[in-house]
C-alpha cells in the first residue's frame, strides 16, 4: 500500500496509533465514533474501514480520502488509526486509572453548549495521571443558533461561511471554555491557531451529526501522533498486549479480547496471562477478528488468522482461559524465555492490583 511504501522510504516501520474517546455523558462520544466509522456517511461504505473487536480500524488511505478538503497534502507515515469504540468500557477505565498508557492519544469530547462538566474533569484527571496526550473535540457546533450545515466539511471552511451572529456566539462559547480549561491548569487553543502545540492543547470544533470538523480531527490525530511519538509507534518484535475482556463464545469456549499494542501474535504461540488463582499458561488456538463481509456476517462468526500484527484489537481462543483477569498483560513465551520468570511477573501484577 501507499502507506507502507512511505514508511519504508522514511526508514521507519510504524504501527497504527491507538486512540480512545473520553468525556462527559451525552457530550457525543458515541456519535463521534459513528461519524468516524462512517456509519452516517450517506454515500455508502466508507472505504477500507474494518470493524475489530471493540475497535474500528481506519487505514491511512481512508483518512487521506476524507481529509482531501483540508488541502493538507497529508503525508501519513502510519498505516492507519485504531479507534477504541467502547467509551464506557469498564476495563478501559480501570486501565486508564492505572495509567498503563494503553492509548497513544485520546479525544476529550466537550459539548460546546455545556462546557466542562464533572466527567470532563474526571477524564482530564485520568489523562494527566496516565500521562496521555489528547486533543479536545468541541462538539455540537451545529447547535449554535442559526448554524448552516456543510456536511463533513473542514471546520475552518464551515465557520467562515456562518453568519456574524453564529461566529460571535461560537467565539463567545469558545473563549468561555478556554477559560474553564485554564482554571484546570491547561492552556488550550483552536488547533489551527495554536502556535505552541505540545504546550497548548488543541481544540477541534466538531459536529458529530453533520460531520463538520471530523476531517480535521482525524488528520490532527494522525499527524500529531506520527510527529511526536515516533519511538513509541515504532514497530517492535516484542509483544505488548493487554487483556480487555473475557467472554464465552459458542464454538470457541472461553476467549479473551485483547489489544495488541505492538509486536505480532501467531496461531500456536505459547502465552501466559494473569489468572484468578495462578498464572495461566496456554497456547493460542485461534486468532479471530469479526468477519469483514457484513452481509454474510452471522452473529458470532469470526475470521481466523495465522498471525496478526499490531496495532489491532482481536479475540484469542485458547484453553484454560476461564479464570483470566481483565486488565493484565499477555506475554508470549519465546524460545529463550524463562517461563517461571514470566509467570512471576503476572503474579506481581495481580498483587499490585489487589493491594489497591
Ligand atoms: P455520549 O454519551 O457521550 O456517547 O453521547 P452520545 O453520542 O450518545 O450523544 C448524546 C446525545 O447528543 C444524542 O442524542 C446525540 O444524538 C446528540 N449529539 C451527539 N453529538 C451531537 C452533535 O454534534 N450535534 C447535535 N446536535 N447533537 C449531538
mmCIF file of C-alpha atoms and ligand atoms in Angstrom:
data_model
loop_
_atom_site.group_PDB
_atom_site.id
_atom_site.type_symbol
_atom_site.label_atom_id
_atom_site.label_comp_id
_atom_site.label_asym_id
_atom_site.label_seq_id
_atom_site.Cartn_x
_atom_site.Cartn_y
_atom_site.Cartn_z
ATOM 1 C CA UNK A 1 0.000 0.000 0.000
ATOM 2 C CA UNK A 2 0.968 3.647 -0.306
ATOM 3 C CA UNK A 3 1.291 3.984 3.446
ATOM 4 C CA UNK A 4 3.695 1.039 3.628
ATOM 5 C CA UNK A 5 5.830 2.468 0.849
ATOM 6 C CA UNK A 6 6.027 5.774 2.644
ATOM 7 C CA UNK A 7 7.110 4.305 5.931
ATOM 8 C CA UNK A 8 9.730 2.183 4.179
ATOM 9 C CA UNK A 9 11.011 5.286 2.417
ATOM 10 C CA UNK A 10 11.339 7.031 5.730
ATOM 11 C CA UNK A 11 13.249 4.097 7.109
ATOM 12 C CA UNK A 12 10.544 3.581 9.734
ATOM 13 C CA UNK A 13 8.164 0.788 10.339
ATOM 14 C CA UNK A 14 5.441 2.398 12.378
ATOM 15 C CA UNK A 15 2.390 0.788 13.915
ATOM 16 C CA UNK A 16 -1.014 2.487 13.954
ATOM 17 C CA UNK A 17 -1.627 4.827 16.853
ATOM 18 C CA UNK A 18 -4.368 3.756 19.269
ATOM 19 C CA UNK A 19 -6.954 6.357 20.136
ATOM 20 C CA UNK A 20 -9.768 6.370 22.672
ATOM 21 C CA UNK A 21 -12.667 8.744 23.215
ATOM 22 C CA UNK A 22 -13.499 10.222 26.608
ATOM 23 C CA UNK A 23 -15.737 12.878 28.062
ATOM 24 C CA UNK A 24 -18.932 13.623 29.937
ATOM 25 C CA UNK A 25 -22.030 11.524 29.314
ATOM 26 C CA UNK A 26 -24.054 12.900 26.373
ATOM 27 C CA UNK A 27 -21.160 15.021 25.099
ATOM 28 C CA UNK A 28 -21.318 12.963 21.893
ATOM 29 C CA UNK A 29 -18.684 10.226 22.252
ATOM 30 C CA UNK A 30 -20.823 7.561 20.601
ATOM 31 C CA UNK A 31 -21.939 9.880 17.824
ATOM 32 C CA UNK A 32 -18.362 10.916 17.073
ATOM 33 C CA UNK A 33 -17.453 7.244 16.842
ATOM 34 C CA UNK A 34 -20.342 6.681 14.436
ATOM 35 C CA UNK A 35 -19.113 9.580 12.391
ATOM 36 C CA UNK A 36 -15.518 8.311 12.350
ATOM 37 C CA UNK A 37 -16.720 4.852 11.377
ATOM 38 C CA UNK A 38 -18.702 6.383 8.564
ATOM 39 C CA UNK A 39 -21.914 4.767 9.764
ATOM 40 C CA UNK A 40 -23.690 8.013 8.984
ATOM 41 C CA UNK A 41 -21.966 8.624 5.652
ATOM 42 C CA UNK A 42 -24.718 8.742 3.051
ATOM 43 C CA UNK A 43 -22.622 7.643 0.101
ATOM 44 C CA UNK A 44 -22.400 4.065 1.327
ATOM 45 C CA UNK A 45 -19.321 2.241 2.577
ATOM 46 C CA UNK A 46 -16.543 4.351 3.995
ATOM 47 C CA UNK A 47 -13.685 2.711 2.111
ATOM 48 C CA UNK A 48 -11.322 0.327 3.795
ATOM 49 C CA UNK A 49 -12.620 0.694 7.330
ATOM 50 C CA UNK A 50 -12.615 -2.573 9.218
ATOM 51 C CA UNK A 51 -14.551 -3.480 12.293
ATOM 52 C CA UNK A 52 -12.483 -5.111 15.004
ATOM 53 C CA UNK A 53 -13.290 -6.470 18.407
ATOM 54 C CA UNK A 54 -14.360 -3.338 20.271
ATOM 55 C CA UNK A 55 -12.490 -1.089 17.889
ATOM 56 C CA UNK A 56 -12.519 0.388 14.417
ATOM 57 C CA UNK A 57 -9.520 0.437 12.144
ATOM 58 C CA UNK A 58 -9.152 3.260 9.636
ATOM 59 C CA UNK A 59 -6.451 2.680 7.040
ATOM 60 C CA UNK A 60 -4.342 5.737 6.113
ATOM 61 C CA UNK A 61 -5.941 5.663 2.666
ATOM 62 C CA UNK A 62 -9.365 6.265 4.186
ATOM 63 C CA UNK A 63 -8.067 9.173 6.254
ATOM 64 C CA UNK A 64 -6.312 10.681 3.223
ATOM 65 C CA UNK A 65 -9.513 10.455 1.209
ATOM 66 C CA UNK A 66 -11.635 12.059 3.917
ATOM 67 C CA UNK A 67 -9.222 14.890 4.591
ATOM 68 C CA UNK A 68 -8.697 15.951 0.975
ATOM 69 C CA UNK A 69 -10.756 19.090 1.640
ATOM 70 C CA UNK A 70 -8.115 20.254 4.116
ATOM 71 C CA UNK A 71 -5.540 20.525 1.321
ATOM 72 C CA UNK A 72 -3.024 19.367 3.865
ATOM 73 C CA UNK A 73 -1.155 17.205 1.368
ATOM 74 C CA UNK A 74 -1.393 14.628 4.063
ATOM 75 C CA UNK A 75 1.789 12.674 4.418
ATOM 76 C CA UNK A 76 0.768 9.743 6.511
ATOM 77 C CA UNK A 77 3.598 7.607 7.825
ATOM 78 C CA UNK A 78 1.458 5.344 9.979
ATOM 79 C CA UNK A 79 -0.524 2.519 8.386
ATOM 80 C CA UNK A 80 -3.764 3.793 9.927
ATOM 81 C CA UNK A 81 -5.567 4.676 13.118
ATOM 82 C CA UNK A 82 -7.077 2.255 15.605
ATOM 83 C CA UNK A 83 -10.022 3.797 17.418
ATOM 84 C CA UNK A 84 -11.280 2.011 20.511
ATOM 85 C CA UNK A 85 -15.049 2.152 20.318
ATOM 86 C CA UNK A 86 -16.167 1.290 23.780
ATOM 87 C CA UNK A 87 -16.161 4.641 25.558
ATOM 88 C CA UNK A 88 -17.653 3.309 28.731
ATOM 89 C CA UNK A 89 -15.592 0.139 28.716
ATOM 90 C CA UNK A 90 -15.032 -0.711 32.321
ATOM 91 C CA UNK A 91 -11.649 -2.337 31.920
ATOM 92 C CA UNK A 92 -10.568 0.601 29.842
ATOM 93 C CA UNK A 93 -11.411 2.987 32.613
ATOM 94 C CA UNK A 94 -9.574 0.799 35.060
ATOM 95 C CA UNK A 95 -6.618 0.540 32.747
ATOM 96 C CA UNK A 96 -6.548 4.242 32.308
ATOM 97 C CA UNK A 97 -6.701 4.847 36.005
ATOM 98 C CA UNK A 98 -3.701 2.547 36.389
ATOM 99 C CA UNK A 99 -2.001 4.746 33.876
ATOM 100 C CA UNK A 100 -0.942 1.823 31.776
ATOM 101 C CA UNK A 101 -0.846 4.101 28.778
ATOM 102 C CA UNK A 102 -2.728 1.753 26.545
ATOM 103 C CA UNK A 103 -3.930 4.536 24.311
ATOM 104 C CA UNK A 104 -1.432 6.667 22.491
ATOM 105 C CA UNK A 105 -3.815 9.568 22.280
ATOM 106 C CA UNK A 106 -7.311 10.411 23.477
ATOM 107 C CA UNK A 107 -10.101 12.600 22.175
ATOM 108 C CA UNK A 108 -11.703 14.516 25.021
ATOM 109 C CA UNK A 109 -15.218 15.413 23.907
ATOM 110 C CA UNK A 110 -16.733 18.618 25.290
ATOM 111 C CA UNK A 111 -20.251 19.792 24.473
ATOM 112 C CA UNK A 112 -19.947 23.393 23.271
ATOM 113 C CA UNK A 113 -23.351 24.181 24.795
ATOM 114 C CA UNK A 114 -22.334 22.873 28.241
ATOM 115 C CA UNK A 115 -18.621 23.481 28.593
ATOM 116 C CA UNK A 116 -16.633 21.473 31.145
ATOM 117 C CA UNK A 117 -18.737 19.045 33.188
ATOM 118 C CA UNK A 118 -17.885 16.714 36.085
ATOM 119 C CA UNK A 119 -16.871 13.769 33.915
ATOM 120 C CA UNK A 120 -14.833 16.040 31.639
ATOM 121 C CA UNK A 121 -12.746 16.877 34.670
ATOM 122 C CA UNK A 122 -12.636 13.234 35.734
ATOM 123 C CA UNK A 123 -11.378 12.331 32.265
ATOM 124 C CA UNK A 124 -8.803 15.105 32.429
ATOM 125 C CA UNK A 125 -7.504 13.718 35.693
ATOM 126 C CA UNK A 126 -7.202 10.224 34.225
ATOM 127 C CA UNK A 127 -5.348 11.641 31.240
ATOM 128 C CA UNK A 128 -2.963 13.562 33.477
ATOM 129 C CA UNK A 129 -2.389 10.506 35.647
ATOM 130 C CA UNK A 130 -1.666 8.280 32.676
ATOM 131 C CA UNK A 131 0.420 10.991 31.058
ATOM 132 C CA UNK A 132 -1.739 10.521 27.976
ATOM 133 C CA UNK A 133 -1.764 13.151 25.285
ATOM 134 C CA UNK A 134 -5.122 14.294 23.950
ATOM 135 C CA UNK A 135 -7.000 16.636 21.653
ATOM 136 C CA UNK A 136 -10.305 18.280 22.514
ATOM 137 C CA UNK A 137 -13.330 17.844 20.277
ATOM 138 C CA UNK A 138 -15.588 20.816 20.935
ATOM 139 C CA UNK A 139 -18.705 19.042 19.812
ATOM 140 C CA UNK A 140 -22.250 20.010 18.778
ATOM 141 C CA UNK A 141 -21.293 23.205 16.939
ATOM 142 C CA UNK A 142 -24.409 22.617 14.801
ATOM 143 C CA UNK A 143 -26.461 23.508 17.853
ATOM 144 C CA UNK A 144 -25.307 27.122 17.731
ATOM 145 C CA UNK A 145 -28.421 29.088 16.823
ATOM 146 C CA UNK A 146 -28.545 29.632 13.050
ATOM 147 C CA UNK A 147 -25.712 27.204 12.194
ATOM 148 C CA UNK A 148 -25.560 26.432 8.478
ATOM 149 C CA UNK A 149 -24.660 22.854 7.703
ATOM 150 C CA UNK A 150 -21.723 21.927 5.472
ATOM 151 C CA UNK A 151 -21.736 18.183 5.671
ATOM 152 C CA UNK A 152 -18.365 16.634 6.560
ATOM 153 C CA UNK A 153 -16.589 19.896 5.745
ATOM 154 C CA UNK A 154 -13.316 21.029 7.292
ATOM 155 C CA UNK A 155 -14.211 23.192 10.263
ATOM 156 C CA UNK A 156 -12.452 26.350 9.070
ATOM 157 C CA UNK A 157 -14.401 26.291 5.859
ATOM 158 C CA UNK A 158 -17.697 25.736 7.714
ATOM 159 C CA UNK A 159 -17.062 28.515 10.231
ATOM 160 C CA UNK A 160 -16.082 31.069 7.586
ATOM 161 C CA UNK A 161 -19.479 30.617 5.946
ATOM 162 C CA UNK A 162 -21.558 31.215 9.076
ATOM 163 C CA UNK A 163 -23.367 34.464 9.816
ATOM 164 C CA UNK A 164 -21.793 37.124 12.044
ATOM 165 C CA UNK A 165 -24.126 36.124 14.863
ATOM 166 C CA UNK A 166 -23.162 32.468 14.709
ATOM 167 C CA UNK A 167 -19.478 33.363 14.583
ATOM 168 C CA UNK A 168 -19.699 35.641 17.599
ATOM 169 C CA UNK A 169 -21.718 33.068 19.528
ATOM 170 C CA UNK A 170 -19.092 30.470 18.626
ATOM 171 C CA UNK A 171 -16.266 32.752 19.772
ATOM 172 C CA UNK A 172 -18.043 33.630 22.992
ATOM 173 C CA UNK A 173 -18.521 29.980 23.945
ATOM 174 C CA UNK A 174 -15.022 29.027 22.819
ATOM 175 C CA UNK A 175 -13.456 31.766 24.959
ATOM 176 C CA UNK A 176 -15.505 30.678 27.941
ATOM 177 C CA UNK A 177 -14.403 27.064 27.552
ATOM 178 C CA UNK A 178 -10.743 28.046 27.099
ATOM 179 C CA UNK A 179 -11.089 29.902 30.427
ATOM 180 C CA UNK A 180 -12.606 26.819 32.070
ATOM 181 C CA UNK A 181 -9.626 24.739 30.893
ATOM 182 C CA UNK A 182 -7.296 27.426 32.202
ATOM 183 C CA UNK A 183 -8.944 27.000 35.600
ATOM 184 C CA UNK A 184 -7.938 23.348 35.353
ATOM 185 C CA UNK A 185 -4.369 24.426 34.692
ATOM 186 C CA UNK A 186 -4.426 23.762 30.965
ATOM 187 C CA UNK A 187 -3.717 26.026 28.030
ATOM 188 C CA UNK A 188 -5.949 25.301 25.062
ATOM 189 C CA UNK A 189 -6.449 26.893 21.659
ATOM 190 C CA UNK A 190 -8.185 26.254 18.354
ATOM 191 C CA UNK A 191 -5.837 23.857 16.605
ATOM 192 C CA UNK A 192 -5.398 25.992 13.517
ATOM 193 C CA UNK A 193 -4.430 28.987 15.631
ATOM 194 C CA UNK A 194 -2.218 27.047 18.007
ATOM 195 C CA UNK A 195 1.360 28.273 17.797
ATOM 196 C CA UNK A 196 2.574 26.256 20.773
ATOM 197 C CA UNK A 197 1.463 22.728 20.027
ATOM 198 C CA UNK A 198 2.735 20.459 22.760
ATOM 199 C CA UNK A 199 2.268 23.052 25.485
ATOM 200 C CA UNK A 200 -1.109 24.280 24.409
ATOM 201 C CA UNK A 201 -3.719 21.606 23.809
ATOM 202 C CA UNK A 202 -5.583 21.581 20.519
ATOM 203 C CA UNK A 203 -9.297 22.225 20.204
ATOM 204 C CA UNK A 204 -11.129 20.923 17.146
ATOM 205 C CA UNK A 205 -14.734 22.134 16.823
ATOM 206 C CA UNK A 206 -16.917 19.300 15.535
ATOM 207 C CA UNK A 207 -20.435 18.251 14.795
ATOM 208 C CA UNK A 208 -20.974 14.542 15.093
ATOM 209 C CA UNK A 209 -24.360 14.977 13.449
ATOM 210 C CA UNK A 210 -23.360 16.793 10.264
ATOM 211 C CA UNK A 211 -19.665 15.901 10.276
ATOM 212 C CA UNK A 212 -18.058 19.356 10.240
ATOM 213 C CA UNK A 213 -14.591 19.174 11.792
ATOM 214 C CA UNK A 214 -14.366 15.380 11.708
ATOM 215 C CA UNK A 215 -11.787 15.513 8.860
ATOM 216 C CA UNK A 216 -9.743 17.943 10.945
ATOM 217 C CA UNK A 217 -9.951 15.679 13.974
ATOM 218 C CA UNK A 218 -8.777 12.598 12.049
ATOM 219 C CA UNK A 219 -5.906 14.407 10.360
ATOM 220 C CA UNK A 220 -4.756 16.016 13.589
ATOM 221 C CA UNK A 221 -4.779 12.681 15.442
ATOM 222 C CA UNK A 222 -2.626 11.009 12.820
ATOM 223 C CA UNK A 223 -0.271 13.882 12.075
ATOM 224 C CA UNK A 224 0.275 14.744 15.716
ATOM 225 C CA UNK A 225 0.974 11.183 16.851
ATOM 226 C CA UNK A 226 3.278 10.359 13.965
ATOM 227 C CA UNK A 227 5.181 13.585 14.571
ATOM 228 C CA UNK A 228 5.587 13.404 18.336
ATOM 229 C CA UNK A 229 5.526 9.675 19.134
ATOM 230 C CA UNK A 230 7.912 8.083 16.667
ATOM 231 C CA UNK A 231 9.711 5.983 19.278
ATOM 232 C CA UNK A 232 6.504 4.826 20.848
ATOM 233 C CA UNK A 233 4.961 3.998 17.490
ATOM 234 C CA UNK A 234 7.968 2.198 16.067
ATOM 235 C CA UNK A 235 7.041 -1.370 15.359
ATOM 236 C CA UNK A 236 8.897 -3.807 17.608
ATOM 237 C CA UNK A 237 9.229 -7.566 17.706
ATOM 238 C CA UNK A 238 8.467 -7.552 21.397
ATOM 239 C CA UNK A 239 4.798 -8.240 22.001
ATOM 240 C CA UNK A 240 2.901 -5.672 24.033
ATOM 241 C CA UNK A 241 -0.636 -6.887 24.585
ATOM 242 C CA UNK A 242 -3.366 -6.265 27.156
ATOM 243 C CA UNK A 243 -6.410 -8.359 28.022
ATOM 244 C CA UNK A 244 -9.619 -6.311 27.912
ATOM 245 C CA UNK A 245 -12.349 -8.857 28.311
ATOM 246 C CA UNK A 246 -13.085 -12.490 28.998
ATOM 247 C CA UNK A 247 -16.049 -13.961 27.134
ATOM 248 C CA UNK A 248 -17.520 -17.350 26.444
ATOM 249 C CA UNK A 249 -18.296 -17.723 22.734
ATOM 250 C CA UNK A 250 -20.256 -20.511 21.179
ATOM 251 C CA UNK A 251 -17.945 -22.863 19.335
ATOM 252 C CA UNK A 252 -14.791 -21.355 20.844
ATOM 253 C CA UNK A 253 -15.232 -21.796 24.588
ATOM 254 C CA UNK A 254 -13.835 -19.033 26.772
ATOM 255 C CA UNK A 255 -11.988 -16.412 24.771
ATOM 256 C CA UNK A 256 -10.115 -13.239 25.647
ATOM 257 C CA UNK A 257 -10.428 -9.939 23.808
ATOM 258 C CA UNK A 258 -7.086 -8.188 23.670
ATOM 259 C CA UNK A 259 -5.451 -5.059 22.360
ATOM 260 C CA UNK A 260 -2.261 -5.966 20.570
ATOM 261 C CA UNK A 261 -0.366 -2.707 21.023
ATOM 262 C CA UNK A 262 2.911 -3.858 19.472
ATOM 263 C CA UNK A 263 4.554 -6.938 18.005
ATOM 264 C CA UNK A 264 2.966 -9.886 16.273
ATOM 265 C CA UNK A 265 0.942 -12.861 17.523
ATOM 266 C CA UNK A 266 0.816 -16.246 15.800
ATOM 267 C CA UNK A 267 -1.545 -19.145 15.977
ATOM 268 C CA UNK A 268 0.126 -21.709 18.227
ATOM 269 C CA UNK A 269 2.155 -19.160 20.250
ATOM 270 C CA UNK A 270 2.579 -20.160 23.859
ATOM 271 C CA UNK A 271 1.186 -17.403 26.077
ATOM 272 C CA UNK A 272 0.943 -16.521 29.751
ATOM 273 C CA UNK A 273 -1.922 -14.457 31.132
ATOM 274 C CA UNK A 274 -2.794 -13.420 34.645
ATOM 275 C CA UNK A 275 -5.252 -15.808 36.308
ATOM 276 C CA UNK A 276 -7.502 -15.575 39.336
ATOM 277 C CA UNK A 277 -5.649 -18.315 41.226
ATOM 278 C CA UNK A 278 -2.403 -18.698 39.318
ATOM 279 C CA UNK A 279 -0.805 -17.674 36.039
ATOM 280 C CA UNK A 280 -2.385 -19.362 33.038
ATOM 281 C CA UNK A 281 -0.010 -20.948 30.546
ATOM 282 C CA UNK A 282 -1.703 -21.950 27.325
ATOM 283 C CA UNK A 283 -1.288 -21.690 23.582
ATOM 284 C CA UNK A 284 -3.219 -19.703 21.021
ATOM 285 C CA UNK A 285 -5.738 -21.936 19.287
ATOM 286 C CA UNK A 286 -7.217 -19.205 17.139
ATOM 287 C CA UNK A 287 -6.661 -15.513 16.409
ATOM 288 C CA UNK A 288 -10.027 -14.055 15.495
ATOM 289 C CA UNK A 289 -11.450 -10.853 14.054
ATOM 290 C CA UNK A 290 -15.049 -10.144 13.060
ATOM 291 C CA UNK A 291 -15.976 -11.311 9.595
ATOM 292 C CA UNK A 292 -15.370 -8.438 7.169
ATOM 293 C CA UNK A 293 -18.194 -9.202 4.775
ATOM 294 C CA UNK A 294 -21.091 -7.625 6.580
ATOM 295 C CA UNK A 295 -23.878 -9.033 4.516
ATOM 296 C CA UNK A 296 -22.585 -12.540 5.131
ATOM 297 C CA UNK A 297 -21.936 -11.834 8.732
ATOM 298 C CA UNK A 298 -23.864 -14.062 11.008
ATOM 299 C CA UNK A 299 -23.606 -13.101 14.617
ATOM 300 C CA UNK A 300 -20.760 -14.987 16.143
ATOM 301 C CA UNK A 301 -18.770 -15.790 13.037
ATOM 302 C CA UNK A 302 -15.153 -14.823 13.116
ATOM 303 C CA UNK A 303 -12.325 -14.817 10.664
ATOM 304 C CA UNK A 304 -9.298 -16.834 11.799
ATOM 305 C CA UNK A 305 -5.754 -15.541 11.145
ATOM 306 C CA UNK A 306 -2.393 -17.328 11.110
ATOM 307 C CA UNK A 307 -0.750 -14.205 12.501
ATOM 308 C CA UNK A 308 -1.746 -10.682 13.420
ATOM 309 C CA UNK A 309 0.490 -7.629 13.528
ATOM 310 C CA UNK A 310 -0.041 -4.648 15.860
ATOM 311 C CA UNK A 311 -1.892 -2.487 16.437
ATOM 312 C CA UNK A 312 -5.189 -4.377 16.416
ATOM 313 C CA UNK A 313 -7.996 -5.483 18.695
ATOM 314 C CA UNK A 314 -8.592 -9.215 18.435
ATOM 315 C CA UNK A 315 -10.132 -12.203 20.086
ATOM 316 C CA UNK A 316 -7.972 -15.123 21.196
ATOM 317 C CA UNK A 317 -9.323 -18.621 21.657
ATOM 318 C CA UNK A 318 -7.309 -20.947 23.865
ATOM 319 C CA UNK A 319 -7.817 -23.463 26.614
ATOM 320 C CA UNK A 320 -7.909 -22.631 30.308
ATOM 321 C CA UNK A 321 -8.955 -19.007 29.895
ATOM 322 C CA UNK A 322 -11.978 -19.217 32.227
ATOM 323 C CA UNK A 323 -10.162 -17.575 35.124
ATOM 324 C CA UNK A 324 -8.194 -14.968 33.180
ATOM 325 C CA UNK A 325 -8.162 -11.441 34.631
ATOM 326 C CA UNK A 326 -9.007 -8.414 32.513
ATOM 327 C CA UNK A 327 -6.582 -5.544 32.557
ATOM 328 C CA UNK A 328 -3.401 -7.582 32.748
ATOM 329 C CA UNK A 329 -0.706 -8.058 30.138
ATOM 330 C CA UNK A 330 -0.470 -11.072 27.892
ATOM 331 C CA UNK A 331 3.035 -12.466 27.471
ATOM 332 C CA UNK A 332 4.348 -14.605 24.644
ATOM 333 C CA UNK A 333 6.861 -17.252 25.646
ATOM 334 C CA UNK A 334 9.795 -17.068 23.245
ATOM 335 C CA UNK A 335 12.245 -19.968 22.698
ATOM 336 C CA UNK A 336 14.790 -18.419 25.093
ATOM 337 C CA UNK A 337 12.357 -17.130 27.687
ATOM 338 C CA UNK A 338 12.206 -18.284 31.271
ATOM 339 C CA UNK A 339 8.586 -19.278 31.725
ATOM 340 C CA UNK A 340 8.820 -19.128 35.532
ATOM 341 C CA UNK A 341 10.020 -15.518 35.390
ATOM 342 C CA UNK A 342 7.108 -14.617 33.137
ATOM 343 C CA UNK A 343 4.654 -16.342 35.466
ATOM 344 C CA UNK A 344 6.132 -14.377 38.338
ATOM 345 C CA UNK A 345 5.550 -11.052 36.638
ATOM 346 C CA UNK A 346 1.849 -11.869 36.166
ATOM 347 C CA UNK A 347 1.600 -12.642 39.873
ATOM 348 C CA UNK A 348 3.279 -9.346 40.721
ATOM 349 C CA UNK A 349 0.719 -7.605 38.567
ATOM 350 C CA UNK A 350 -2.141 -9.320 40.355
ATOM 351 C CA UNK A 351 -0.767 -8.424 43.768
ATOM 352 C CA UNK A 352 -0.374 -4.791 42.761
ATOM 353 C CA UNK A 353 -3.988 -4.680 41.605
ATOM 354 C CA UNK A 354 -5.339 -6.459 44.676
ATOM 355 C CA UNK A 355 -3.492 -4.171 47.053
ATOM 356 C CA UNK A 356 -5.202 -1.032 45.667
HETATM 357 P P1 LIG B 1 -22.190 10.003 24.754
HETATM 358 O O1 LIG B 1 -22.957 9.723 26.000
HETATM 359 O O2 LIG B 1 -21.031 10.927 25.025
HETATM 360 O O3 LIG B 1 -21.763 8.782 23.996
HETATM 361 O O4 LIG B 1 -23.162 10.876 23.828
HETATM 362 P P2 LIG B 1 -23.984 10.433 22.532
HETATM 363 O O5 LIG B 1 -23.085 10.260 21.359
HETATM 364 O O6 LIG B 1 -24.862 9.293 22.888
HETATM 365 O O7 LIG B 1 -24.841 11.745 22.286
HETATM 366 C C1 LIG B 1 -25.773 12.207 23.234
HETATM 367 C C2 LIG B 1 -26.883 12.953 22.531
HETATM 368 O O8 LIG B 1 -26.347 14.101 21.873
HETATM 369 C C3 LIG B 1 -27.566 12.137 21.452
HETATM 370 O O9 LIG B 1 -28.912 12.486 21.439
HETATM 371 C C4 LIG B 1 -26.877 12.588 20.177
HETATM 372 O O10 LIG B 1 -27.701 12.463 19.045
HETATM 373 C C5 LIG B 1 -26.601 14.042 20.471
HETATM 374 N N1 LIG B 1 -25.402 14.523 19.783
HETATM 375 C C6 LIG B 1 -24.166 13.997 19.794
HETATM 376 N N2 LIG B 1 -23.327 14.718 19.048
HETATM 377 C C7 LIG B 1 -24.041 15.733 18.550
HETATM 378 C C8 LIG B 1 -23.713 16.854 17.679
HETATM 379 O O11 LIG B 1 -22.610 17.041 17.224
HETATM 380 N N3 LIG B 1 -24.756 17.705 17.396
HETATM 381 C C9 LIG B 1 -26.019 17.533 17.897
HETATM 382 N N4 LIG B 1 -26.942 18.422 17.563
HETATM 383 N N5 LIG B 1 -26.340 16.508 18.700
HETATM 384 C C10 LIG B 1 -25.367 15.623 19.017
#
